[in-house]
Coordinates of C-alpha atoms and ligand atoms in Angstrom, one line a residue:
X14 CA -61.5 218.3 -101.1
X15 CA -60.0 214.8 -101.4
X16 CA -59.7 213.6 -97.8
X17 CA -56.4 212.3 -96.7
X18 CA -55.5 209.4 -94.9
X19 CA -54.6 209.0 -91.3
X20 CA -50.8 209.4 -90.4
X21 CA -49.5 206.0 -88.9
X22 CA -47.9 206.7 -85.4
X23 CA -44.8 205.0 -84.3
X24 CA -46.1 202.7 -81.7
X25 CA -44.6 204.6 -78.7
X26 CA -46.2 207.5 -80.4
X27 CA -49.8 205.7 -80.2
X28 CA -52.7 205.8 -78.0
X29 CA -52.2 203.1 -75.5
X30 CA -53.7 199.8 -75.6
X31 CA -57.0 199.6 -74.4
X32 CA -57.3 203.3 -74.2
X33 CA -59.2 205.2 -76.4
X34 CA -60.3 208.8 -77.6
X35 CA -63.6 210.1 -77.7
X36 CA -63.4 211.9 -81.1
X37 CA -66.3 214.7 -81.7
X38 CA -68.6 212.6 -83.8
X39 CA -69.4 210.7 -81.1
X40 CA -69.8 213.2 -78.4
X41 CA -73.6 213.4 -78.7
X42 CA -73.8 209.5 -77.3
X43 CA -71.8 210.4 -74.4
X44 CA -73.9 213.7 -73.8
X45 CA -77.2 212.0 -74.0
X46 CA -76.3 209.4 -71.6
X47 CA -74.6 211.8 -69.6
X48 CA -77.9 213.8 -69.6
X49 CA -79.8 210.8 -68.4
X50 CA -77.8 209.9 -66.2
X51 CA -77.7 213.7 -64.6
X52 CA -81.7 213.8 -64.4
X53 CA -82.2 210.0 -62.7
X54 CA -79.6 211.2 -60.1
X55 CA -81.6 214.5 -59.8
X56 CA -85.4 212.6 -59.4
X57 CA -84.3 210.2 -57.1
X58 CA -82.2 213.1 -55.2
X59 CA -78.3 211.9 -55.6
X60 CA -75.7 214.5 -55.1
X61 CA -72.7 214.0 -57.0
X62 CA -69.7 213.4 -55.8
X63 CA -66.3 213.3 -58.0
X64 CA -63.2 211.4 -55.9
X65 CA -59.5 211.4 -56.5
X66 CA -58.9 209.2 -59.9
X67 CA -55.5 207.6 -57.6
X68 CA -56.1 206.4 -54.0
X69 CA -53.7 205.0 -51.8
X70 CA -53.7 201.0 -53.1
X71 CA -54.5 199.7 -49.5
X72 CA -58.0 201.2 -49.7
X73 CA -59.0 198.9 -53.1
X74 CA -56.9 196.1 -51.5
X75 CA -59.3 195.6 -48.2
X76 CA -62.6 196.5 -50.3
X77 CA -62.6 195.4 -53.2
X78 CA -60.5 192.7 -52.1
X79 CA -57.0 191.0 -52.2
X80 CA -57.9 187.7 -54.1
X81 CA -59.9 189.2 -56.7
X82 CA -58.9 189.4 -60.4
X83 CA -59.1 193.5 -59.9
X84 CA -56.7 193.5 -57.2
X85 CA -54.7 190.5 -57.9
X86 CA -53.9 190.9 -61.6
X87 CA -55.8 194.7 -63.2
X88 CA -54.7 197.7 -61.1
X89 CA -52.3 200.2 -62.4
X90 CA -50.5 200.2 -59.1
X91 CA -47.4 202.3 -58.4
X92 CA -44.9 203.9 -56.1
X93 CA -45.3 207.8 -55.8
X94 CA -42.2 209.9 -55.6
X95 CA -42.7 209.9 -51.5
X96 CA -42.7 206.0 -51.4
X97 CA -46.5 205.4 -51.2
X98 CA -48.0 202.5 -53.3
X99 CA -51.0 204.0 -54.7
X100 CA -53.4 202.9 -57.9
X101 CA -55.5 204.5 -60.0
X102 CA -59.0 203.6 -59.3
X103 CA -60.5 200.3 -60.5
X104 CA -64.1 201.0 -59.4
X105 CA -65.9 203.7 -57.8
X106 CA -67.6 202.1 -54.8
X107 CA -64.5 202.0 -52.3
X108 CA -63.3 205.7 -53.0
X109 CA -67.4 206.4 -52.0
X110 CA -67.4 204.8 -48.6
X111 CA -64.0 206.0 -47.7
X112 CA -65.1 209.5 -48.8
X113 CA -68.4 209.0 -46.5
X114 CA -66.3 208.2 -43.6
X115 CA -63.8 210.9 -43.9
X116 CA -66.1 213.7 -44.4
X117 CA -68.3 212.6 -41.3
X118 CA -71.2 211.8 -43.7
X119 CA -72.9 209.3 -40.7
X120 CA -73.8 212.4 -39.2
X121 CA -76.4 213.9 -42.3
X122 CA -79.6 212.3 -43.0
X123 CA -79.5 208.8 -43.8
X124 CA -79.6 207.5 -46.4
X125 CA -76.6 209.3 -47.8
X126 CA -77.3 208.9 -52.0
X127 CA -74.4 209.9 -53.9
X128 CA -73.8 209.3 -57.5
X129 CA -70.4 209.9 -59.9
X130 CA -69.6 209.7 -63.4
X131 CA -66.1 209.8 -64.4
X132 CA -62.9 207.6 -66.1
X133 CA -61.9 203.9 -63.9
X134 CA -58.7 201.7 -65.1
X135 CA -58.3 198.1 -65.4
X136 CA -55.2 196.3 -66.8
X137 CA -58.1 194.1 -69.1
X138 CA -57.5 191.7 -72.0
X139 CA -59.0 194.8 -74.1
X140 CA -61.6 193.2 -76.8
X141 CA -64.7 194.7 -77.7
X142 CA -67.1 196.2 -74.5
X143 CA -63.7 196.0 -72.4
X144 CA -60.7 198.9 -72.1
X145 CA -58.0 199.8 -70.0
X146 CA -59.7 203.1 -69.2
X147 CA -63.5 202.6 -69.2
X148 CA -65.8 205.2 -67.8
X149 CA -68.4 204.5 -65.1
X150 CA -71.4 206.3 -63.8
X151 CA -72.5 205.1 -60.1
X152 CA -75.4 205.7 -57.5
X153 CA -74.7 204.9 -53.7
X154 CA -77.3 204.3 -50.9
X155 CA -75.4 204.4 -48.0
X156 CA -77.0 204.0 -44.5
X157 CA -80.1 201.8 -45.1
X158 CA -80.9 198.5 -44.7
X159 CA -84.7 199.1 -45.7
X160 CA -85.5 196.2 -48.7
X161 CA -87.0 199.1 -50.4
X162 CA -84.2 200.6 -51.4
X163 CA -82.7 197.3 -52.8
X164 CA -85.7 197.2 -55.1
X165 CA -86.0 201.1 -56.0
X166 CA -82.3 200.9 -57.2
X167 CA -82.9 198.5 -59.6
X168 CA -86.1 199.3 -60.9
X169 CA -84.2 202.8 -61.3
X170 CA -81.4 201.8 -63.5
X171 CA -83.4 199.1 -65.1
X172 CA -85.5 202.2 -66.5
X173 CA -82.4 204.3 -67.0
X174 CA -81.2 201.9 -69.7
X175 CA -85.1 201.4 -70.8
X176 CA -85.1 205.3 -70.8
X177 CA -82.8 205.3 -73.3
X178 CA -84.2 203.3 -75.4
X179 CA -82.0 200.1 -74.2
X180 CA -84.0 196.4 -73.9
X181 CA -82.7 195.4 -70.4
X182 CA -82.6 192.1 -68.4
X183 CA -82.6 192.5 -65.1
X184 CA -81.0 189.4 -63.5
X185 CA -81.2 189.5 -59.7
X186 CA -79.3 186.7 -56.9
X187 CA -78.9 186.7 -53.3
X188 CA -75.6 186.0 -52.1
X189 CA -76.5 185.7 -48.1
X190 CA -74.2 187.1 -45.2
X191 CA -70.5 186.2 -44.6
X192 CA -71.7 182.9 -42.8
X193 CA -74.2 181.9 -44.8
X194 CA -71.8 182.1 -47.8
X195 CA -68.9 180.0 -46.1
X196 CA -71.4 177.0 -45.0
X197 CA -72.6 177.8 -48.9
X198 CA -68.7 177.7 -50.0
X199 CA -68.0 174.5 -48.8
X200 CA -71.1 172.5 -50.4
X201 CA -70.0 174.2 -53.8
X202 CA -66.4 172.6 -53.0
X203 CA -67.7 169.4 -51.8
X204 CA -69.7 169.3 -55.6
X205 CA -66.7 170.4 -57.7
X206 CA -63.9 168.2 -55.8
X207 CA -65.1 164.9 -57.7
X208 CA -65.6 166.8 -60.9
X209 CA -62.0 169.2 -60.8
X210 CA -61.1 167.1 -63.9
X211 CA -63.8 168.5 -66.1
X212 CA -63.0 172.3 -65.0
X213 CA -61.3 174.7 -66.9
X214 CA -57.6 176.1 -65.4
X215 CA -59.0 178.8 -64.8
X216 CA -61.5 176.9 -62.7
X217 CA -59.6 174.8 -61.3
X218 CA -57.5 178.3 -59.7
X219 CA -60.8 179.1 -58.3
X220 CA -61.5 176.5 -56.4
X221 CA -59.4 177.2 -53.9
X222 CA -59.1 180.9 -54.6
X223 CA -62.9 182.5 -55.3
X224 CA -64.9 179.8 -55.1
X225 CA -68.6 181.3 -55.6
X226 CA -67.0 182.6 -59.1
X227 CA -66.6 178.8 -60.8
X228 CA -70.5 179.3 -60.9
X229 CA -70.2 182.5 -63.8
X230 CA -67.6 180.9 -65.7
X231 CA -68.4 181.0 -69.4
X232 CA -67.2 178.2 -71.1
X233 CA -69.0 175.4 -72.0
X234 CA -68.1 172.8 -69.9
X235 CA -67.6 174.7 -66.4
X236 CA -71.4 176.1 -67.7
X237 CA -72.6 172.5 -67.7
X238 CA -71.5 171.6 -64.5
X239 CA -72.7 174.7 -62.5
X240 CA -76.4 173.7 -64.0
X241 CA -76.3 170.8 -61.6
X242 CA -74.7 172.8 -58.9
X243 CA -75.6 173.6 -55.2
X244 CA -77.4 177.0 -55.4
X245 CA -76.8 179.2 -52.9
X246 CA -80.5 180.0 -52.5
X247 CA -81.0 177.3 -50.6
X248 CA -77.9 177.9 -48.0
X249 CA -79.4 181.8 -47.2
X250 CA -79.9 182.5 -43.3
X251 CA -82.9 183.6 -42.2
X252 CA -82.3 187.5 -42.5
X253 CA -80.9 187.4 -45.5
X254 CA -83.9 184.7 -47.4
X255 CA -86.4 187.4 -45.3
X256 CA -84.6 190.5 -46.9
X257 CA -84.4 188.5 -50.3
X258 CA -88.0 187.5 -50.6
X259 CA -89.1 191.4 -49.6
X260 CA -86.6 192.9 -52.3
X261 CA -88.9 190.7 -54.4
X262 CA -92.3 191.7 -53.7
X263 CA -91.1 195.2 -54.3
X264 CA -89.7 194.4 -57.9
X265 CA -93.2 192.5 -58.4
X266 CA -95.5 195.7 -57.1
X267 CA -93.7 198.3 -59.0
X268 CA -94.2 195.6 -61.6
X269 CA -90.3 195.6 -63.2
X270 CA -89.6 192.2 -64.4
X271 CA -86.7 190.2 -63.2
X272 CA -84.7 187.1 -64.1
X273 CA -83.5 184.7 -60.6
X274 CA -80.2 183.8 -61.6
X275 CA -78.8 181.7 -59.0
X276 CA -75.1 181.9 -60.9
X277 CA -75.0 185.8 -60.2
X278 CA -72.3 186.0 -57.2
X279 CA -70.3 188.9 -59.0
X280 CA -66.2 189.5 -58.5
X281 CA -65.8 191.9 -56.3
X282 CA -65.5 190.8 -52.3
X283 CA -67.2 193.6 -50.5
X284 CA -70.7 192.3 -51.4
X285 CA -72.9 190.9 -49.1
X286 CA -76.9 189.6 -49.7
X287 CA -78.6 191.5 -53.0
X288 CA -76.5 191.4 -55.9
X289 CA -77.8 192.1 -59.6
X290 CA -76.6 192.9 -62.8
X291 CA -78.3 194.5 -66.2
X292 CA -77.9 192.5 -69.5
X293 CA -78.5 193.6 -72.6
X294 CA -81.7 191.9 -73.6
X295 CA -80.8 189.8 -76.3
X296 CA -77.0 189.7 -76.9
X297 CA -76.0 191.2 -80.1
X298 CA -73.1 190.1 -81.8
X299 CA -71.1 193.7 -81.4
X300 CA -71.3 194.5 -85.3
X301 CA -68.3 196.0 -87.0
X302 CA -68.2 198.9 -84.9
X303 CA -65.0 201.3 -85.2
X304 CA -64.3 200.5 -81.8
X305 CA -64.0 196.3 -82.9
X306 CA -62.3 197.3 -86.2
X307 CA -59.8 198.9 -83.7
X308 CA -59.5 196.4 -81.3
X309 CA -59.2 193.6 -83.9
X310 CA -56.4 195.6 -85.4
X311 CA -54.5 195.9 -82.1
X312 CA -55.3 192.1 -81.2
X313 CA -53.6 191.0 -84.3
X314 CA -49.9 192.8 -83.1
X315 CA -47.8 189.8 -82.7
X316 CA -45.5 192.1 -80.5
X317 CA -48.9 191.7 -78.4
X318 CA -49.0 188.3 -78.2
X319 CA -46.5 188.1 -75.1
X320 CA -48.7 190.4 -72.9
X321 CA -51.7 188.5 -73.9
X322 CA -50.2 184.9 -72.5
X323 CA -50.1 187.1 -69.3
X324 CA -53.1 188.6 -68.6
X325 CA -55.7 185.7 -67.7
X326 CA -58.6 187.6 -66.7
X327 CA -62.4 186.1 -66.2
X328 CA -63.2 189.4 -65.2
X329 CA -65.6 190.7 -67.7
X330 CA -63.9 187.9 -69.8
X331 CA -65.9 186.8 -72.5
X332 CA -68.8 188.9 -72.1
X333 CA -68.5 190.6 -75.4
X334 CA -68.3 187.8 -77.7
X335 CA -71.4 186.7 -79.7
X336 CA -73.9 184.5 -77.9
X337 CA -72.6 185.3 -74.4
X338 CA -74.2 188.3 -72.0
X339 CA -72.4 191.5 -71.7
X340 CA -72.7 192.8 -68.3
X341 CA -74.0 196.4 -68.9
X342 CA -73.9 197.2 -65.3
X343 CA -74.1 195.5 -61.9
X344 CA -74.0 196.2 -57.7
X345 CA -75.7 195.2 -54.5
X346 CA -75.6 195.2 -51.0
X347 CA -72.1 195.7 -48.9
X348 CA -73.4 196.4 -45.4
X349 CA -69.8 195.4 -44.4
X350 CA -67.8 197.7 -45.8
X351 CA -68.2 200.9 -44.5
X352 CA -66.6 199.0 -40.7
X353 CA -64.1 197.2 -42.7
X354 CA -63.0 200.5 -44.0
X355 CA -62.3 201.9 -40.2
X356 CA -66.4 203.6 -39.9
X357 CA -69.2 202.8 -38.2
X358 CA -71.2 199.4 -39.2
X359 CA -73.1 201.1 -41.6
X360 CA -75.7 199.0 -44.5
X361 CA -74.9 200.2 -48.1
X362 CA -76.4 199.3 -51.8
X363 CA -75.0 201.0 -54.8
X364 CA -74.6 200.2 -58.5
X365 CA -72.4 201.3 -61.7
X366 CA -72.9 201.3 -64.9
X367 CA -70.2 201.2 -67.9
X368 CA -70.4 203.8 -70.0
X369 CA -68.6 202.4 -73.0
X370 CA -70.6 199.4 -73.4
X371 CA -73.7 201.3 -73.4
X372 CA -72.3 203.7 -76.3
X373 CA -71.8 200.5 -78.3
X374 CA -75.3 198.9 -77.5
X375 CA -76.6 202.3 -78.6
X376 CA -75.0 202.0 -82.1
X377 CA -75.5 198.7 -82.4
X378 CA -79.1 199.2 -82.0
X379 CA -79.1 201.8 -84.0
X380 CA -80.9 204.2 -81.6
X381 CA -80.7 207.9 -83.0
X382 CA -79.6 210.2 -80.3
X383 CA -80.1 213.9 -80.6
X384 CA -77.3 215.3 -82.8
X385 CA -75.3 218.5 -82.5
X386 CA -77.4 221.4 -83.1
X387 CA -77.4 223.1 -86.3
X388 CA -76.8 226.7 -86.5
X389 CA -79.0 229.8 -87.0
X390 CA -76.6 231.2 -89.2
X391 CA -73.6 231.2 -91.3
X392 CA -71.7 234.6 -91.3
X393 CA -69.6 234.7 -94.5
X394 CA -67.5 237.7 -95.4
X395 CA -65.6 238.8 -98.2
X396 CA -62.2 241.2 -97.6
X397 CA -60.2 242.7 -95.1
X398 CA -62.8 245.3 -93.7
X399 CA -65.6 242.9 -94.0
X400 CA -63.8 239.9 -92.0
X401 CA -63.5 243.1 -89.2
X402 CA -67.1 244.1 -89.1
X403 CA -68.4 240.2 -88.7
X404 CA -65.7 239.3 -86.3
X405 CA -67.6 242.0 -84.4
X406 CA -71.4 240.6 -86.1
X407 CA -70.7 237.4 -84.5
X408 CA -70.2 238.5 -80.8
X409 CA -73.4 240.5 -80.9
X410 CA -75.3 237.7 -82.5
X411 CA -73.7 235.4 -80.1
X412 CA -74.7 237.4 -76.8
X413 CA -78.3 237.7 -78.3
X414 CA -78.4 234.0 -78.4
X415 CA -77.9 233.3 -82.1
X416 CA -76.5 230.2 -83.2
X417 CA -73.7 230.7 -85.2
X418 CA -71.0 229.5 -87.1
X419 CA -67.9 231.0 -89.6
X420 CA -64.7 230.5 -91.0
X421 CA -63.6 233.9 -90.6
X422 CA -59.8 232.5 -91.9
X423 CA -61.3 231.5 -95.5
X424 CA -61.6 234.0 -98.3
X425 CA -63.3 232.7 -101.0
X426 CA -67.3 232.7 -100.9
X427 CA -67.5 229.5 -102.4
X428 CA -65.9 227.9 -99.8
X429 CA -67.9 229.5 -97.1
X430 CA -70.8 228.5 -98.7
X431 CA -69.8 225.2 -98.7
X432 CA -69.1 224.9 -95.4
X433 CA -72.7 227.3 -94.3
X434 CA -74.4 224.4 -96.5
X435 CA -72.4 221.6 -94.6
X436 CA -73.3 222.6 -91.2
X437 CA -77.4 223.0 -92.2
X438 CA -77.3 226.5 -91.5
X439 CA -80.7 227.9 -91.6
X440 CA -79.4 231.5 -93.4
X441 CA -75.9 232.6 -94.3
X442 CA -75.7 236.6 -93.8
X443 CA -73.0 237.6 -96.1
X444 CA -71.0 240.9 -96.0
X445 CA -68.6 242.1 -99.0
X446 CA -66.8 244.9 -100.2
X447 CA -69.9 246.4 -101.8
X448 CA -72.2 246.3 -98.8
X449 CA -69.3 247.4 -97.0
X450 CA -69.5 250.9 -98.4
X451 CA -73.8 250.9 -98.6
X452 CA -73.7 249.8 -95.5
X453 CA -75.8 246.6 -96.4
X454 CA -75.5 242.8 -95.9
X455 CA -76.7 240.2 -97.6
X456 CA -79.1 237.3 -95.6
X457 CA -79.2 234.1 -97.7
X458 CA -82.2 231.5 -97.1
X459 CA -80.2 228.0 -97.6
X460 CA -83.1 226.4 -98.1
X461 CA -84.5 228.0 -101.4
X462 CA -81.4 230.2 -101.7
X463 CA -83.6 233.2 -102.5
X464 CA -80.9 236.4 -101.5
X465 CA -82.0 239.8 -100.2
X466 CA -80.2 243.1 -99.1
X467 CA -81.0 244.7 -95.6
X468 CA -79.4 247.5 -94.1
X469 CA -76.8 246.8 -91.6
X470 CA -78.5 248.6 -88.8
X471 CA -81.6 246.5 -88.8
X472 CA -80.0 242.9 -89.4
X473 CA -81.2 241.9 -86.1
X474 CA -85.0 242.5 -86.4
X475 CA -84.9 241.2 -89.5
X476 CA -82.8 237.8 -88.7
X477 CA -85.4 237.8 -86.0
X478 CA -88.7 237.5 -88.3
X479 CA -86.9 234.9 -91.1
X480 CA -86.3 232.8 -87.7
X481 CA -89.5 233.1 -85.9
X482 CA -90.5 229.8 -87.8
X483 CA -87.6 228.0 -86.4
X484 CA -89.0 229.1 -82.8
X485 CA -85.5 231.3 -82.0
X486 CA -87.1 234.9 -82.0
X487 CA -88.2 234.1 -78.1
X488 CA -85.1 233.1 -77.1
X489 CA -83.5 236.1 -78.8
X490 CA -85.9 238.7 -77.0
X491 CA -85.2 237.3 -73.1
X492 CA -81.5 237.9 -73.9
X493 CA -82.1 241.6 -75.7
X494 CA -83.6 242.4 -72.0
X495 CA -80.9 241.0 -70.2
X496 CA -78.7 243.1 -72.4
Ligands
HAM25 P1 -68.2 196.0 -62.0 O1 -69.2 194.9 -62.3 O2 -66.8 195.6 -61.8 O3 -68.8 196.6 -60.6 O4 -68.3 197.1 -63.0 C1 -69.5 197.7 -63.4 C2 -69.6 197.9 -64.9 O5 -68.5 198.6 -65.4 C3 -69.6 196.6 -65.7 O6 -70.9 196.0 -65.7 C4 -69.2 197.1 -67.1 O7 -70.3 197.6 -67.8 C5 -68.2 198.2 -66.7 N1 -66.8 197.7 -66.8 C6 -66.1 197.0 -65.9 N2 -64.9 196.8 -66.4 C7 -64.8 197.4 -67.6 C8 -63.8 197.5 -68.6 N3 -62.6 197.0 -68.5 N4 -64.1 198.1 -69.8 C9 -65.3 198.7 -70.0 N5 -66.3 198.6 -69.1 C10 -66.1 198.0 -67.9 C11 -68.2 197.7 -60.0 O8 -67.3 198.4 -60.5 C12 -68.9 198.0 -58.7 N6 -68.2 199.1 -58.1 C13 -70.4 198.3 -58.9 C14 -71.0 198.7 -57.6 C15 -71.4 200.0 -57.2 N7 -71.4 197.9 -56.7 C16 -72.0 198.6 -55.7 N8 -71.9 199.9 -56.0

């Protein structure tokens, strides 16, 4: 059958930009990280915690913080019908802690480990690697201060991406405490003031603004500069270069390799001494993916072009393009928060991870994922009476744990053959008029399409035997006793 082309929406008709659906061929990425993700949490004993996608905007405001890109320029932030400004979530980390406080969770074991997996929303310059509504998977260690769990974290989602078959690089920084980080702050102004001229305007915003973030800018010449820059290793307190050094000799004894970057500081203001981020090994240029085909399509709107002069964003900015790092994921330490959110002072490490990107470096790499399953069978059926008796077929197959799949609204055989063929169905049992009346059916091997007649009443044992090579006839039996 010729396939047709795609209707064109009118625009207000359209997805939204930087949105995007998940359309069923590429469900079994998002399964399989899913599945990963679901067994890490499970080892390493996280519970799993879903929050409210909208919060009240306050909470994001004092975590994540008011001067941040996030806050300052990407949350969809609004006024609910009773007068309340609330946003849908940005990030997953503040809707954590504030859950921890509310529900009393000081008072379990500590550490509390929670984990979540579920849709954020940023108003991003959307490019390839970067939406409007990304999706993030999270673990949480709240409670600890123990070095130990600095390190376990990241040699656990350095081997969650190495698990699925993702070269990582683990690039690792110490931003100090509060103080440390102000005496820090004003060494890395006193080193930019005579050189503001060769800064970017973008830069030159955040030198009075976010300071510690000229260091991860990514163009060329604000790169050049922040080689030469103070570093704020060298400005850590005591505790924190102690804490640092023993986060280190835990990487090096569970033997998980690590990059020092000095530059990492990260944009989000709740962090506090370890922070680290995962990049892809070697940065691909993002191939003609759908997703870029898409993108570029949407970048080219002139209508567009308005909204783009508007959103600045160094967030994320960048990251996808070829020859710079793409952040797959990044956390660290915010033993601050917890207080600042109206709890107890309370240490906290946690990480997330987006899900998006990870679906692209999976393609991109070509890394083959396990695919939907194929069916046992294909029932096909010829006639009124005979579309009756497999409507019935199917549900007993289907409770003895068959496999199968139909199109019980087709008449034609041919075309049910087709479709048994295009779905790799291991046999197609077939029941026309005539076996209607001998009260026979018809089991098909697809492979060498060799056809014999059983009688209705012992389909089952017989589907059993073709499929014991295929391993089902176990599975079958369990459920027969259950029955
Ligand atoms: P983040 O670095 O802002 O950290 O986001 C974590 C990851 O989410 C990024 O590395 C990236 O993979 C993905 N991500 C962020 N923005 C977008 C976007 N617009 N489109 C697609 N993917 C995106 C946090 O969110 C912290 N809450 C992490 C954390 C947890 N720190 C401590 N605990």
């Amino acid at each position: 059958m010729p396939t047709k082309a795609p209707v064109k929406l009118k625009k207000s008709l359209q997805k939204l930009r930087g949105m995007k659906d998940i359309l069923p061929e590429d469900q079994k990425y998002w399964i399989y990280i899913r599945n990963k993700v679901e067994e890490i949490a499970n080892v390493y004993s996280y519970g799993r915690i879903d929050m409210p996608i909208l919060e009240d905007t306050s909470l994001f405001v004092r975590s994540v913080g008011k001067e941040t890109d996030i806050v300052e320029k990407e949350m969809y932030t609004f006024e609910d019908r009773g007068g309340d400004s609330i946003s849908l979530r940005p990030e997953g980390t503040a809707g954590v802690v504030r859950a921890y406080i509310e529900h009393g969770m000081l008072n379990r074991p500590q550490p509390v480990k929670l984990f979540y997996y579920g849709p954020f929303f940023r108003y991003d310059r959307p490019q390839a690697g970067r939406y409007r509504q990304f999706h993030q998977f999270g673990f949480e260690v709240i409670g600890e201060n123990h070095p130990v769990v600095d390190a376990q974290l990241m040699m656990m989602s350095f081997n969650l991406y190495k698990e699925l078959g993702l070269p990582v690089s683990l690039q690792v920084n110490s931003i100090g405490s509060v103080e440390s980080r102000e005496v820090y702050r004003k060494a890395l102004l006193d080193y930019y003031r005579s050189r503001k001229n060769s800064l970017c305007e973008d830069c030159k915003k955040r030198m009075t603004k976010n300071t510690l973030r000229l260091l991860d800018c990514k163009e060329e010449d604000c790169k050049l500069l922040s080689q030469d820059a103070p570093q704020i290793i060298d400005y850590l307190d005591e505790d924190s270069n102690q804490h640092f050094v023993k986060v280190l000799e835990h990487l090096d004894s569970m033997e998980v390799p690590y990059v020092l970057n000095s530059r990492l500081v990260r944009g989000l203001d709740y962090y506090s001494g370890t922070v680290f981020e995962i990049w892809p090994d070697n940065t691909v240029e993002i191939e003609k993916t759908e997703e870029k085909n898409e993108l570029v399509k949407t970048e080219e709107k002139k209508d567009d072009k308005k909204e783009e002069e508007n959103i600045e964003s160094d967030h994320e900015d960048k990251k996808a393009k070829p020859g710079s790092q793409s952040a797959l994921g990044g956390g660290g330490r915010y033993n601050q928060l917890v207080e600042a959110l109206g709890g107890q002072e309370t240490p906290a490490m946690g990480f997330a991870c987006g899900v998006e990107r990870l679906v692209i470096e999976l393609k991109n790499r070509d890394i083959k994922v396990p695919g939907e399953q194929k069916p046992d069978l294909f029932v096909a059926q010829l006639g009124d009476e005979a579309r009756k008796k497999s409507l019935k077929l199917f549900e007993d197959l289907r409770l003895l744990g068959f496999k199968i799949a139909e199109n019980f609204s087709k008449d034609g055989l041919k075309n049910q053959m087709e479709q048994a063929n295009k779905k790799y169905a291991k046999y197609t049992i077939i029941i026309g008029q005539k076996e209607i009346l001998d009260g026979t059916i018809l089991i098909r091997d697809m492979e060498n399409g060799i056809q014999e007649t059983v009688d209705f009443d012992k389909i089952i044992p017989e589907l059993q035997k073709r499929l014991e090579k295929y391993g089902v006839k176990e599975k079958n039996e369990k459920k027969e006793k259950k029955l």
